[in-house]
Coordinates of C-alpha atoms and ligand atoms in Angstrom, one line a residue:
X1 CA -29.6 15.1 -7.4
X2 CA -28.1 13.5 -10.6
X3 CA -24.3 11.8 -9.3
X4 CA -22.7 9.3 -11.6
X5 CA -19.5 7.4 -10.7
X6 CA -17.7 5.7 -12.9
X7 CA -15.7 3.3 -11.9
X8 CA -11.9 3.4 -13.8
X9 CA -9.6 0.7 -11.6
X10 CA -9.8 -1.8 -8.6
X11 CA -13.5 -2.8 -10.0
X12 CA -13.1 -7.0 -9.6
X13 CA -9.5 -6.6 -9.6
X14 CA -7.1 -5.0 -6.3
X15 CA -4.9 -2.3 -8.6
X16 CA -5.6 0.5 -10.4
X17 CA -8.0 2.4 -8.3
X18 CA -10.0 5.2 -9.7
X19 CA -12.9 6.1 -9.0
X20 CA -14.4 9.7 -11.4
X21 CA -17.1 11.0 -9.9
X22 CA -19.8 13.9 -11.6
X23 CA -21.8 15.6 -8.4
X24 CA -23.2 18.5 -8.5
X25 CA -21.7 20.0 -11.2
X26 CA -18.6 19.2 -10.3
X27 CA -16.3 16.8 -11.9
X28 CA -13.4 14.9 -9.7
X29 CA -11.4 11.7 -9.1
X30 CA -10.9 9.6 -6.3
X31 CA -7.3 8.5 -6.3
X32 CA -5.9 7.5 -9.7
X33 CA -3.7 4.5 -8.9
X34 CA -1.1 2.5 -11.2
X35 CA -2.3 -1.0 -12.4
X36 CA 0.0 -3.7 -11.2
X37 CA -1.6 -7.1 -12.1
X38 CA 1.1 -8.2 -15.1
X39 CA -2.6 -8.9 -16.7
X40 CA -4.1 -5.4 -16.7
X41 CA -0.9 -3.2 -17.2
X42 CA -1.7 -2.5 -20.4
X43 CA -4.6 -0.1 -19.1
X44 CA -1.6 2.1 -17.8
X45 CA -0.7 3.1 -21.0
X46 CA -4.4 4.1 -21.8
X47 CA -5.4 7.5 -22.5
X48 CA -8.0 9.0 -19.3
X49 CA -11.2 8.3 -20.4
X50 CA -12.4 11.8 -20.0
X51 CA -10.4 15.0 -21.0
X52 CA -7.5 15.5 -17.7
X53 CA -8.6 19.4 -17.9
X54 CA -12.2 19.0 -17.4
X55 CA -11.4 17.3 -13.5
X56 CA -12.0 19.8 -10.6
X57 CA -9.9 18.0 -8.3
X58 CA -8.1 14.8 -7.6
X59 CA -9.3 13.4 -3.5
X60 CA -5.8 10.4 -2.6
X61 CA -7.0 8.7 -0.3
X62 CA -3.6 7.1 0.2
X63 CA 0.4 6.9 -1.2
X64 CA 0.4 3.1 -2.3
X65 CA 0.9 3.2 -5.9
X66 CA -1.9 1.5 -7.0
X67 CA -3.9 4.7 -5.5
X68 CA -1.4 7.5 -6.9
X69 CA 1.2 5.8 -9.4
X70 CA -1.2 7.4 -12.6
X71 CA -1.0 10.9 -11.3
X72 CA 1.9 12.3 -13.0
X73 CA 0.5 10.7 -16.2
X74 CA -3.2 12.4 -15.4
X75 CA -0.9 15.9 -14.8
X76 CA 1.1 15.4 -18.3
X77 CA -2.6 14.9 -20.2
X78 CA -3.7 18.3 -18.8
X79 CA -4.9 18.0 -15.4
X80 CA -4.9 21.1 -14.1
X81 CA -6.8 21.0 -10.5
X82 CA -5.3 20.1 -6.9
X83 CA -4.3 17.0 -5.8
X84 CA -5.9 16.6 -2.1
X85 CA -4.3 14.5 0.6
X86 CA -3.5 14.3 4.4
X87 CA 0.2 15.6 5.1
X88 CA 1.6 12.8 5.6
X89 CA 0.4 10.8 2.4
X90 CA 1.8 14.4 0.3
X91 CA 5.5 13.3 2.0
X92 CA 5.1 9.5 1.2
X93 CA 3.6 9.7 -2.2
X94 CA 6.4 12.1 -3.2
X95 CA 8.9 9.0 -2.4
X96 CA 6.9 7.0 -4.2
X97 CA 6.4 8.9 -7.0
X98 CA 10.1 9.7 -7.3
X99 CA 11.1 6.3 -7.0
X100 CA 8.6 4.8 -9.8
X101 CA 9.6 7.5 -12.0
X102 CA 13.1 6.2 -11.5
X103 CA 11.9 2.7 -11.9
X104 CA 9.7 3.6 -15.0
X105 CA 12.9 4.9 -16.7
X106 CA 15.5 2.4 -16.1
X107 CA 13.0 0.1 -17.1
X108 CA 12.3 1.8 -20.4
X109 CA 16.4 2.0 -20.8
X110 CA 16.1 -1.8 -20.2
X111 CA 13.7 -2.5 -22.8
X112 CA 15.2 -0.5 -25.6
X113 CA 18.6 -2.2 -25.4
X114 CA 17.0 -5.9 -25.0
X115 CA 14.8 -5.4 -28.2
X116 CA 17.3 -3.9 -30.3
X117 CA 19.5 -6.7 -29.1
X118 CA 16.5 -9.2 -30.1
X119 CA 15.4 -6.8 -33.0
X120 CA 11.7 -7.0 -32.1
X121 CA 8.7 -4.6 -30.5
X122 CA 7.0 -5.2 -27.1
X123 CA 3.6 -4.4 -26.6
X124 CA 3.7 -1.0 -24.5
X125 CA 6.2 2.1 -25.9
X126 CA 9.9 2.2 -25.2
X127 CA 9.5 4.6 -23.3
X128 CA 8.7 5.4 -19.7
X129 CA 5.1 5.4 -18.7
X130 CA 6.4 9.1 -17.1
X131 CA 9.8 10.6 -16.4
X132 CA 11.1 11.7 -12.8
X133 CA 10.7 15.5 -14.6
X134 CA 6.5 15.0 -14.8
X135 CA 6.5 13.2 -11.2
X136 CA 8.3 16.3 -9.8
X137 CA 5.9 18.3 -11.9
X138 CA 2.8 16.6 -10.6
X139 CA 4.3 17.0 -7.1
X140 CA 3.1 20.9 -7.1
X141 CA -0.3 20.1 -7.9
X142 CA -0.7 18.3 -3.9
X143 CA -2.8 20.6 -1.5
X144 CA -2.7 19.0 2.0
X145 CA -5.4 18.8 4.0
X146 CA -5.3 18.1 7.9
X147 CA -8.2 14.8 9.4
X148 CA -11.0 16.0 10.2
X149 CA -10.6 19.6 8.2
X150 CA -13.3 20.5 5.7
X151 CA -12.3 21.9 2.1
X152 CA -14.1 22.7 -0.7
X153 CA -13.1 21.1 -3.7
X154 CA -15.8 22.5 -6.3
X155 CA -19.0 24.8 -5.6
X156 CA -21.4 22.8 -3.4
X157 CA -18.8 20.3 -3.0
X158 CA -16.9 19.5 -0.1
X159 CA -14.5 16.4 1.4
X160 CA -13.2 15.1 4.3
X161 CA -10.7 12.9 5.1
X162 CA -10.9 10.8 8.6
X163 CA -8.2 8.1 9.5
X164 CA -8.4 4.6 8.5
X165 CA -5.4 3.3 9.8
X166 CA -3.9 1.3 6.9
X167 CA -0.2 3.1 6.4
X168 CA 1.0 6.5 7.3
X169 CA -1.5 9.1 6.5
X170 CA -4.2 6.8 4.6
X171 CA -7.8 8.3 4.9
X172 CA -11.4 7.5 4.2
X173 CA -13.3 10.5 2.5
X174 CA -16.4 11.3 3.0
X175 CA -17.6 13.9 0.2
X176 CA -20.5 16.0 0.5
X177 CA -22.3 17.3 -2.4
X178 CA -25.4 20.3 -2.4
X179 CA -27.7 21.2 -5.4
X180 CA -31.0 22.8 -5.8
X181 CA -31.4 22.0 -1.8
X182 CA -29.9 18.5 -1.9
X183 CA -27.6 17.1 -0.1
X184 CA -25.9 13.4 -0.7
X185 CA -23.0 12.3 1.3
X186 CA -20.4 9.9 -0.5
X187 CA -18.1 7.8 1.3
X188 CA -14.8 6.3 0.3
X189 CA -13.0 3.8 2.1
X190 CA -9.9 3.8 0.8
X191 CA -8.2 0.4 1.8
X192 CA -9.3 -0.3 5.3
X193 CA -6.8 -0.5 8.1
X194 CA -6.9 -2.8 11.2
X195 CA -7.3 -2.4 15.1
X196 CA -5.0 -2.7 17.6
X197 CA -1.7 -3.0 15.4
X198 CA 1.6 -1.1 16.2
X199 CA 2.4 2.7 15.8
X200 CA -1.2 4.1 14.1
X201 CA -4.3 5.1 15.9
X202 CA -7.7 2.3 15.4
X203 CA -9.6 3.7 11.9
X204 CA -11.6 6.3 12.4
X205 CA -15.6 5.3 11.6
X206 CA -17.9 6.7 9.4
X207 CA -21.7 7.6 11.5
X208 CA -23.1 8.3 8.1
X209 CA -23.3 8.0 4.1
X210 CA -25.9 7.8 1.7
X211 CA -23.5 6.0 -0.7
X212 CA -20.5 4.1 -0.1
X213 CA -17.5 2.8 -1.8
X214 CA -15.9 -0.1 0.2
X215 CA -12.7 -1.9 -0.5
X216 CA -12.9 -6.0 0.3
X217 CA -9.1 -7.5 -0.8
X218 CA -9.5 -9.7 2.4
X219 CA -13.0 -9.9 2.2
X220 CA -13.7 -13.3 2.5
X221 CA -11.3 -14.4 5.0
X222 CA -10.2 -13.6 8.8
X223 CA -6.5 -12.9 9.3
X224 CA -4.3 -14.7 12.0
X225 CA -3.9 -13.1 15.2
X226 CA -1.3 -10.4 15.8
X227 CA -0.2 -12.4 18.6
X228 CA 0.4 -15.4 16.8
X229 CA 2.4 -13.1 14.2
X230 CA 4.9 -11.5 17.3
X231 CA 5.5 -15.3 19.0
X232 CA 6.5 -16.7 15.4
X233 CA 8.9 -13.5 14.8
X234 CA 10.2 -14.1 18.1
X235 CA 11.1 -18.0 18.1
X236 CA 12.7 -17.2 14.5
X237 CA 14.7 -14.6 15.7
X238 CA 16.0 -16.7 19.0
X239 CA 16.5 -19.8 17.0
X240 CA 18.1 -18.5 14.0
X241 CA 20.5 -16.5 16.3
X242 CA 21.5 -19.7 18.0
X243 CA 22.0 -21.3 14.9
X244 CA 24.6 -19.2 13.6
X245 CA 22.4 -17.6 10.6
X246 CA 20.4 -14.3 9.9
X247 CA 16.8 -13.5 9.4
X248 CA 16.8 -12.2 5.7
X249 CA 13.1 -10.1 5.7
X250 CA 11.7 -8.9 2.5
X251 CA 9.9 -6.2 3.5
X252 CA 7.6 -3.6 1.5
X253 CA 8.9 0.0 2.6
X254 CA 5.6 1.8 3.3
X255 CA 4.3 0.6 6.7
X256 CA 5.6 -3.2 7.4
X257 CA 9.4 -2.3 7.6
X258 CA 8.3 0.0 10.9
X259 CA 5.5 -2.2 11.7
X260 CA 8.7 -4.8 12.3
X261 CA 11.1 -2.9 13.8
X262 CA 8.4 -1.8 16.3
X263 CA 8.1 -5.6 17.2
X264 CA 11.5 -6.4 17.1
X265 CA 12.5 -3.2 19.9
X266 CA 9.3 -4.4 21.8
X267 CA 10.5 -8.5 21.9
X268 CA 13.9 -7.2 22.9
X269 CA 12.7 -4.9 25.7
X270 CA 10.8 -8.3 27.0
X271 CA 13.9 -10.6 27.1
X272 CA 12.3 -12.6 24.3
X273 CA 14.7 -12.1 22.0
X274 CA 18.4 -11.4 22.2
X275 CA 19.6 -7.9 21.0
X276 CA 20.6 -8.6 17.5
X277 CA 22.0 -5.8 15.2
X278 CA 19.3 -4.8 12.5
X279 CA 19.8 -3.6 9.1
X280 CA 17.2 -1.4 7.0
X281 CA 18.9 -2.1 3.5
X282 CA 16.1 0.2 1.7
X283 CA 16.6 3.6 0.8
X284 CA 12.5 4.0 -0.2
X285 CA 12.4 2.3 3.8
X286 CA 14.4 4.8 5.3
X287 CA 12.6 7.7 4.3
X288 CA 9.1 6.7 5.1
X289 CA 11.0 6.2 8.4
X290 CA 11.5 9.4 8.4
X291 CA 8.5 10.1 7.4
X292 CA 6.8 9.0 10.0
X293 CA 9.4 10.0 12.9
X294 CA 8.6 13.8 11.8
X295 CA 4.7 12.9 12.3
X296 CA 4.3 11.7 16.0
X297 CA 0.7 13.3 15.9
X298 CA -0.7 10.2 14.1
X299 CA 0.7 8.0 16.6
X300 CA -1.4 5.8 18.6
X301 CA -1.0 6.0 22.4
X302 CA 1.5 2.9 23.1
X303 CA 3.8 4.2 20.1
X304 CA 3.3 7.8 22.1
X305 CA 4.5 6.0 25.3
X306 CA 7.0 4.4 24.2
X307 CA 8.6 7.6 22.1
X308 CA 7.6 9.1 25.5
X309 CA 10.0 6.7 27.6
X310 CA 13.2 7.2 25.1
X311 CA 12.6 3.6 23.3
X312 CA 11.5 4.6 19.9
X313 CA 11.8 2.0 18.0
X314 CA 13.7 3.6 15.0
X315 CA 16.6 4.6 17.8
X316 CA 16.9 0.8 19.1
X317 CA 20.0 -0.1 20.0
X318 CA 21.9 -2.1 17.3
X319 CA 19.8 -0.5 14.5
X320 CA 21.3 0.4 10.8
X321 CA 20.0 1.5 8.3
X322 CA 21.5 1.2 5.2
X323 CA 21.2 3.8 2.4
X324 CA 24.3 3.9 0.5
X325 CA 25.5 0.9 -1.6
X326 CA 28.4 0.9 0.3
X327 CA 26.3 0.8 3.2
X328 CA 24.4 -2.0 1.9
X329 CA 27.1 -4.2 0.4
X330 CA 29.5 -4.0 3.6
X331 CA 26.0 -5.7 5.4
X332 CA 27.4 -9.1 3.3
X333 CA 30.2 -9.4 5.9
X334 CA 28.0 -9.7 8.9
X335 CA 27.3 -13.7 9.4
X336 CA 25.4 -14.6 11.9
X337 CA 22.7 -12.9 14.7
X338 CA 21.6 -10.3 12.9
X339 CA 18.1 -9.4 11.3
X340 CA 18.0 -8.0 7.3
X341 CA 15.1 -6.0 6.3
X342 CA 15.0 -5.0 2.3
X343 CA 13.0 -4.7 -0.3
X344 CA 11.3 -5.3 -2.2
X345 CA 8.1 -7.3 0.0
X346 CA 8.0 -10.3 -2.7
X347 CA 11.5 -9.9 -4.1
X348 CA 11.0 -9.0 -7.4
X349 CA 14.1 -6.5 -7.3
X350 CA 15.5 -4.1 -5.2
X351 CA 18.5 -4.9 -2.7
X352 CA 16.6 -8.0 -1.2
X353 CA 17.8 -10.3 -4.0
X354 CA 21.6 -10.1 -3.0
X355 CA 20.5 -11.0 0.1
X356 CA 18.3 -14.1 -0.5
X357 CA 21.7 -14.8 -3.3
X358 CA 23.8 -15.2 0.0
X359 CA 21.3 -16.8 3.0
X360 CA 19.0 -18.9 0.5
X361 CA 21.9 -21.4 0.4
X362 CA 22.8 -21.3 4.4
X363 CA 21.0 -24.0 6.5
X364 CA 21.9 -21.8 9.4
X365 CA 19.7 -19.0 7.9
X366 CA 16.0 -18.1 8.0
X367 CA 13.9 -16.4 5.0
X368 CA 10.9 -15.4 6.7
X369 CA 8.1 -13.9 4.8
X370 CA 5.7 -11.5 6.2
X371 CA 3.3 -9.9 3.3
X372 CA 1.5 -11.2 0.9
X373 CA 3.6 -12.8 -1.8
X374 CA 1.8 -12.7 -5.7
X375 CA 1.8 -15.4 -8.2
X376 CA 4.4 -15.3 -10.3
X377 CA 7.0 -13.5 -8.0
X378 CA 10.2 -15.0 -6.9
X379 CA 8.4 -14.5 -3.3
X380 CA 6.0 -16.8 -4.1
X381 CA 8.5 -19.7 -5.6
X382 CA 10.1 -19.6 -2.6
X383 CA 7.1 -19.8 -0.2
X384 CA 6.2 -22.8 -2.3
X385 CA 8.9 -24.7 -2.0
X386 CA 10.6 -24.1 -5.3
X387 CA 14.4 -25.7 -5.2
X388 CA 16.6 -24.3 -6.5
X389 CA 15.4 -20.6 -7.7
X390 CA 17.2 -18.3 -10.0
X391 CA 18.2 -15.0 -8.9
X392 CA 20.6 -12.7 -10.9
X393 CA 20.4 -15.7 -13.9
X394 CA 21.8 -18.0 -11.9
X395 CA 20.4 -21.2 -9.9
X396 CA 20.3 -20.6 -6.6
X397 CA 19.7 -23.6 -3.7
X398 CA 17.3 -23.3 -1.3
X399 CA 18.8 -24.8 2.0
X400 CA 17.7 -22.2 4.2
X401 CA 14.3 -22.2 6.6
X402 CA 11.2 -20.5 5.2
X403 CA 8.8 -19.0 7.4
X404 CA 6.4 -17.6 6.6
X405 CA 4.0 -14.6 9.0
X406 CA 0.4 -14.2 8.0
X407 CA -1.0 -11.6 11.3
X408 CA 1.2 -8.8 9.7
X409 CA -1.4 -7.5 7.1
X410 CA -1.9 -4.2 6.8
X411 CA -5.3 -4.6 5.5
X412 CA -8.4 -5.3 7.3
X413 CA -10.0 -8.4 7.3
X414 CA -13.9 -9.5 6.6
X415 CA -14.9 -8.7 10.2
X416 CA -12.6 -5.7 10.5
X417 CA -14.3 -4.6 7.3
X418 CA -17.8 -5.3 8.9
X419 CA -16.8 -3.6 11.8
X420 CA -15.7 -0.2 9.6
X421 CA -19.0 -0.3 7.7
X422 CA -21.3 -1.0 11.1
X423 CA -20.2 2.4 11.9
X424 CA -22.9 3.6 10.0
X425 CA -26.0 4.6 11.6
X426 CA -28.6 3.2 8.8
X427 CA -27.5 1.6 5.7
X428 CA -26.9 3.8 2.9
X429 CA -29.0 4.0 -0.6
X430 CA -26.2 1.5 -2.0
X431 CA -22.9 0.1 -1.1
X432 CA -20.0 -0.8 -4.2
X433 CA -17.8 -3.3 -3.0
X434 CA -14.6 -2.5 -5.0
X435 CA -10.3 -3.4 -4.8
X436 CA -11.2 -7.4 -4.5
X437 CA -11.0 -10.4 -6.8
X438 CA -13.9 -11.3 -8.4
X439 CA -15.0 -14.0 -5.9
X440 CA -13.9 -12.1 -3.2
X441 CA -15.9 -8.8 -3.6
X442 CA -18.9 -11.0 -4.5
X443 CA -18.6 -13.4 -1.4
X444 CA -18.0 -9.7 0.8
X445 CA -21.1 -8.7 -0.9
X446 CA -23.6 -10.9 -0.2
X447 CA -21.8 -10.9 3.5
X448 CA -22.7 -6.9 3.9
X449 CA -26.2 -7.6 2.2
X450 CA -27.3 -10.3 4.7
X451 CA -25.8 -9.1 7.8
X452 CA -25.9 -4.9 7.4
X453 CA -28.5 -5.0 5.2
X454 CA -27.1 -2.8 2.6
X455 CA -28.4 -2.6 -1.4
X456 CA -24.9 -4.0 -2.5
X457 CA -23.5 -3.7 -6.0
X458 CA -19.6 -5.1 -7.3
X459 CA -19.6 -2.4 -10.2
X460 CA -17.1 -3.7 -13.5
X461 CA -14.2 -1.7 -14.6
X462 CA -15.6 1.3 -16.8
X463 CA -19.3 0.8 -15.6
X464 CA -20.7 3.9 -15.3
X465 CA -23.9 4.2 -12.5
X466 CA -25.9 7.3 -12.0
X467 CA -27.1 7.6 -8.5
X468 CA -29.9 10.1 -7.4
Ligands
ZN501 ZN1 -3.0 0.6 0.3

């Protein structure tokens, strides 16, 4: 059977993912994800390398942006098929979608007024990469599809979508194609979740694939233990408290904001911390909270017991959430003992920054970090000990304690990502390693060649490779 895949985003680099895929006659993309390396943005603003109409179908595998942030642009340019995704990812990407819409315009707004004020050009148009009118457009083009339920996305092709853990309603596909009395079986991971974390069941894993399509962002390393994670979020919690300060969080929206407040209601219930008030100062937070509180059939079974027992851990006593301004600016009165969770995860805007404004400068405060924090972010100054930093234009002293949480990944590590691909009963006729650095998805890919024995390849962005 003739299958090409061509590989559009996360090839060598961890945005951008999409992956367009020509089986069996049928002609369809596997997520189609916003590039957010300051580096590669300018592929955003690139026209889709094939015509949008000729795509059967569009497979999500999951609502992070860099997976669905290019779909309203894909829909404006003539896409014309369904979007398929689990349930739960249709709810969150709509958030998401919304919100970068917003985000794309007020940006846009910003940009126009700056270079008129400078009288000069940037590089990408004034204008927003799409409106909140094509996101809500692109919105009706989303077919949900339940785990585990087989649709037909073309004739002779069908997908699947299994969980992988990850965030709420993330999924690895497995698509199965049929032609002239051939079958070929396509995996795609998706981004790999992890075992044994709070609130979502273990990833599902796949028994069998003749190709596969792996991520590997942490592929060359092993994370610190979850434990270690829960006893460092505890003694910050108990020591800041009894110095008189907060614990200011930035905290991405989708998956770690409940991931924490799930700890924070389980250290309480234990004694090992004392019942401090908590604030979720996050709109986009809030409803993925909600979000997830309407889906307790993806629960895992101590989330299930716990909900069961009247302790959820989005009812904890002493929890706010803030959506409002109003909400969120009458949080600046509260002084001490309380834990502050806002976005965004490595401060680069959001409400976070009039946060970090008025703790940064506090001795009696903690900032304590618990994602991954990019070069170039104010997230990353502060993690590295940059004194003072400026937020809002202005300099800002650092006299708070940093801390800093590295168990609290979302992503699976190189032996959780061994572990998903040992699933498979024989290795398949290749393996792609994709959504790593450079270094990374090569070092993963000699790993998975000497230990699975796979044929492994680390395709480049726009390589095309037919498959038979
Ligand atoms: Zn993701």
């Amino acid at each position: 059977m003739d299958i090409a895949i061509r590989f559009l985003g996360a090839a060598q680099n961890v945005t951008g993912s999409r992956h367009l895929v020509d089986a069996a006659g049928a002609r369809f993309l596997v997520d189609c994800g916003l590039y957010q390396e300051r580096a590669l943005r300018a592929r955003n603003w690139d026209p889709f390398p094939v015509p949008p109409k000729t795509l059967d179908a569009v497979l999500l595998t999951h609502a992070h942006l860099d997976h669905c942030g290019l779909l309203p642009k894909l829909c404006r340019e003539g896409f014309r098929g369904k979007v398929y995704c689990t349930p739960t990812t249709a709810e969150v990407a709509r958030i998401v979608l919304l919100d970068s819409a917003g985000l794309q315009e007020e940006d846009a707004r910003y940009k126009q007024k700056r270079h008129a004020r400078e009288g000069r050009r940037g590089p990408y148009p004034e204008a927003p990469l799409y409106t909140t009118a094509e996101a809500r457009a692109c919105l009706g083009h989303f077919t949900p599809v339940r785990y585990g339920q087989p649709v037909c996305i073309a004739d002779g092709v069908t997908a699947v979508f299994r969980n992988v853990g990850h965030i709420l309603g993330a999924a690895w596909i497995a698509v199965t194609a049929e032609a002239a009395g051939e079958v070929r079986t396509i995996v795609f991971s998706g981004d790999v979740g992890r075992w044994d974390v709070p609130i979502l069941k273990d990833p599902a894993l796949p028994d069998r694939a003749d190709y596969v399509l792996v991520e590997s962002t942490y592929g060359d390393r092993a994370h610190p233990s979850q434990r270690e994670g829960r006893d460092l979020l505890a003694e910050v919690v108990s020591a800041t408290a009894r110095a008189g300060g907060n614990v200011v969080i930035p905290s991405f929206a989708i998956g770690r904001t409940q991931d924490l407040l799930y700890h924070l209601s389980g250290l309480a219930d234990e004694g090992r911390i004392p019942r401090a008030a908590t604030y979720v100062d996050s709109p986009m937070a809030i409803s993925v909270t909600e979000v997830l509180e309407r889906h307790p059939e993806i629960y895992d079974q101590e989330m299930r017991d716990r909900v069961r027992r009247d302790r959820s851990p989005f009812d904890m006593p002493g929890l706010h959430f803030a959506r409002s301004t109003a909400e969120s600016k009458a949080i600046n009165s509260v002084r001490s003992g309380a834990v502050l969770l806002a976005g965004s995860g490595m401060c680069t805007g959001g409400r976070i920054k009039h946060h970090l404004a008025q703790h940064l400068p506090r001795p009696e405060s903690t900032i304590l970090f618990v994602g991954y924090q990019a070069a170039g972010t104010l997230g990353r100054e502060i993690v590295e000990g940059a004194n003072p930093v400026r937020i809002h234009g202005c300099r800002c002293p650092v006299r708070a304690r940093i801390a800093q949480i590295g168990g609290f990944s979302a992503h699976a590590d190189r032996d959780e990502l061994l572990r998903w691909l040992s699933g498979l009963g024989a290795p398949p006729r290749r393996t792609f390693v994709v959504h790593g650095e450079p270094e990374t998805a090569r070092a993963f890919a000699d790993l998975v060649a000497k230990r699975l024995a796979h044929r492994v390849t680390v395709p480049q962005y726009g390589e095309r490779i037919a498959l038979d």
